[in-house]
XYZ file of C-alpha atoms in Angstrom:
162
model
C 104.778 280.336 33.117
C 105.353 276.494 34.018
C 108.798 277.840 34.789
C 108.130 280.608 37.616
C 105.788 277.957 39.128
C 108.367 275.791 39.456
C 110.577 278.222 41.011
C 107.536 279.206 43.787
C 107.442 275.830 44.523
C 111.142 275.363 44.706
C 111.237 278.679 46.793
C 107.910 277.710 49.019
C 109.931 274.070 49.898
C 113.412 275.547 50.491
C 111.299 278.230 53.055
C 109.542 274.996 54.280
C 112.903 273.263 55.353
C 114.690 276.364 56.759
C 111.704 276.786 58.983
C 111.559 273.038 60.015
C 115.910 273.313 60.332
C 114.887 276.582 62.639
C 111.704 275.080 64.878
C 114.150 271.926 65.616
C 116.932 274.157 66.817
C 114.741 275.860 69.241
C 113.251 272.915 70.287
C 116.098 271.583 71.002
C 117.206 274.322 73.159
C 114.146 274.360 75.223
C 114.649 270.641 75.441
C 117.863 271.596 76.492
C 116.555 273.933 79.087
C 113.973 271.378 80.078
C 116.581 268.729 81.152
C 118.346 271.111 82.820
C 116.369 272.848 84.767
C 114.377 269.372 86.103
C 117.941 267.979 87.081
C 118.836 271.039 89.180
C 114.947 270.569 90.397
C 115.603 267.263 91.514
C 119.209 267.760 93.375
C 120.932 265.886 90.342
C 124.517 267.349 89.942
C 126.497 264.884 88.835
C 124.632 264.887 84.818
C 126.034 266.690 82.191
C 124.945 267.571 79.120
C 127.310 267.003 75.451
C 128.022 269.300 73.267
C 126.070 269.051 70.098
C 127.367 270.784 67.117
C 125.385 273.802 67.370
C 126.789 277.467 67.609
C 123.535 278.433 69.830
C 123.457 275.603 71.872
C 127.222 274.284 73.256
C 127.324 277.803 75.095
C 124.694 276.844 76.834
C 125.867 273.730 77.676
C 129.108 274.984 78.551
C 127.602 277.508 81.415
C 125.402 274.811 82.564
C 128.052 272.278 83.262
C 130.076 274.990 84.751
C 127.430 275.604 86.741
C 126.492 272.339 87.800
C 130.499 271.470 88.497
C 130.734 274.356 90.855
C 127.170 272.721 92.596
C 128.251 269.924 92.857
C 131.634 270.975 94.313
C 130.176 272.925 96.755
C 127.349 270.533 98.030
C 130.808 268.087 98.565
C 132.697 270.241 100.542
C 129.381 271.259 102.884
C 128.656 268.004 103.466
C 132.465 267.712 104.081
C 132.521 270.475 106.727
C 129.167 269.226 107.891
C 130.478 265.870 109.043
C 133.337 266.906 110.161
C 131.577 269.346 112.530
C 129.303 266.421 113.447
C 132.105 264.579 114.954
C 133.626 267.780 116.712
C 130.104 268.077 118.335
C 130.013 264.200 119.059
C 133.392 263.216 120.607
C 133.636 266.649 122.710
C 133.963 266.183 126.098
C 132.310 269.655 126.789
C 128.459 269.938 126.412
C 127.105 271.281 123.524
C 123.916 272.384 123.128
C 122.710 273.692 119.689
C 119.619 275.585 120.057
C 117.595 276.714 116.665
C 116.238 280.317 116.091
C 112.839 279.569 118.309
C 115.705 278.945 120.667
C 114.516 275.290 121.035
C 117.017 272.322 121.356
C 117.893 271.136 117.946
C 120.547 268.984 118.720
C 122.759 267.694 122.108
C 125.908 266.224 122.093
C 126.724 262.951 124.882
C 128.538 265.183 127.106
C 125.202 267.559 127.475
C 123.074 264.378 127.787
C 125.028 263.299 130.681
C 125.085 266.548 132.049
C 121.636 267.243 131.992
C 120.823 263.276 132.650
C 118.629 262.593 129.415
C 118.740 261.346 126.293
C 118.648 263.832 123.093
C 115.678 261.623 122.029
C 113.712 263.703 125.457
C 116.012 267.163 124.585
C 115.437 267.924 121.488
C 112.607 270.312 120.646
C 112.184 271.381 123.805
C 112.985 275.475 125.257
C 116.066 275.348 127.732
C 113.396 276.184 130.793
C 111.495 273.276 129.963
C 114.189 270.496 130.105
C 113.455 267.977 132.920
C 116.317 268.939 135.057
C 117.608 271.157 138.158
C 120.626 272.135 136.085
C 119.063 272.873 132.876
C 116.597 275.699 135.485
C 119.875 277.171 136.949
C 121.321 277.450 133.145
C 118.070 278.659 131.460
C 117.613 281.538 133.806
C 121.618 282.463 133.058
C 122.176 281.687 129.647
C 122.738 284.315 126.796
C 122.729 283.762 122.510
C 125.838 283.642 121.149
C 127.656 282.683 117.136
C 126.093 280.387 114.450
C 127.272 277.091 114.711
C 126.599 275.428 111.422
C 124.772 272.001 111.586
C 122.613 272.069 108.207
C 119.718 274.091 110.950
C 120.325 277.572 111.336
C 121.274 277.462 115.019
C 122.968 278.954 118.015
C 124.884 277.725 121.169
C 124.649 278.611 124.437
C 127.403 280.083 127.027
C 126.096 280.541 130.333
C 127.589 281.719 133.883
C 126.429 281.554 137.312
């Protein structure tokens, strides 16, 4: 009899460390999922996680800093493109004018300020008829939607004729 007891309790304390072994796995994989998901919240993409030993766990970490690489790879090359369109926009000696989708100014490049003699600062936001200026009128009542120019807004540009 003193025998069997001591097997229930050796049985009841070997259950008793499997399940704490167990709840600490999961919780670390929530944990896990946690961190992650409040870095990607928070526009963080240059953590990674380690690997930690676990069978259940490093293939998670694996996809998430795959993941996260080809984020962060991505947000690089838009910005890339981004600035690089920036200065195409700038240094052009046409005028651009970038309108957004309530077809309101969103952004005007020196050549369009001098053409339509104002700053962007007095532009932007405003509808094409409601720019202070005789040549904006003639080009409002003209002009016609055309492409997606992409400026980080979703846009368009404007082509008119006379």
């Amino acid at each position: 009899d003193g025998r069997a007891s001591e097997d229930s309790a050796i049985d009841v304390a070997t259950s008793l460390g499997v399940g704490i072994v167990l709840v600490r796995r999961s919780t670390r994989q929530l944990d896990l999922a946690r961190a992650g998901l409040r870095l990607i919240q928070e526009g963080e993409f240059t953590s990674r996680f380690l690997p930690v030993g676990e069978p259940t766990i490093d293939p998670l970490v694996a996809v998430y800093n795959i993941l996260i690489d080809k984020l962060r790879e991505e947000r690089t090359r838009l910005q890339e493109q981004q600035h690089f369109l920036g200065h195409v926009v700038r240094l052009s000696p046409s005028a651009i004018v970038i309108f957004d989708f309530d077809q309101r100014i969103a952004e005007v490049n020196p050549a369009a300020e001098q053409m339509f003699e104002h700053p962007s600062e007095q532009l932007v936001h405003l509808p094409l008829p409601q720019v202070p200026s005789p040549l904006a009128a003639a080009i409002g009542s003209h002009w016609t939607m055309v492409g997606c120019l992409a400026t980080g807004v979703p846009s368009r540009s404007v082509t008119w004729a006379p």
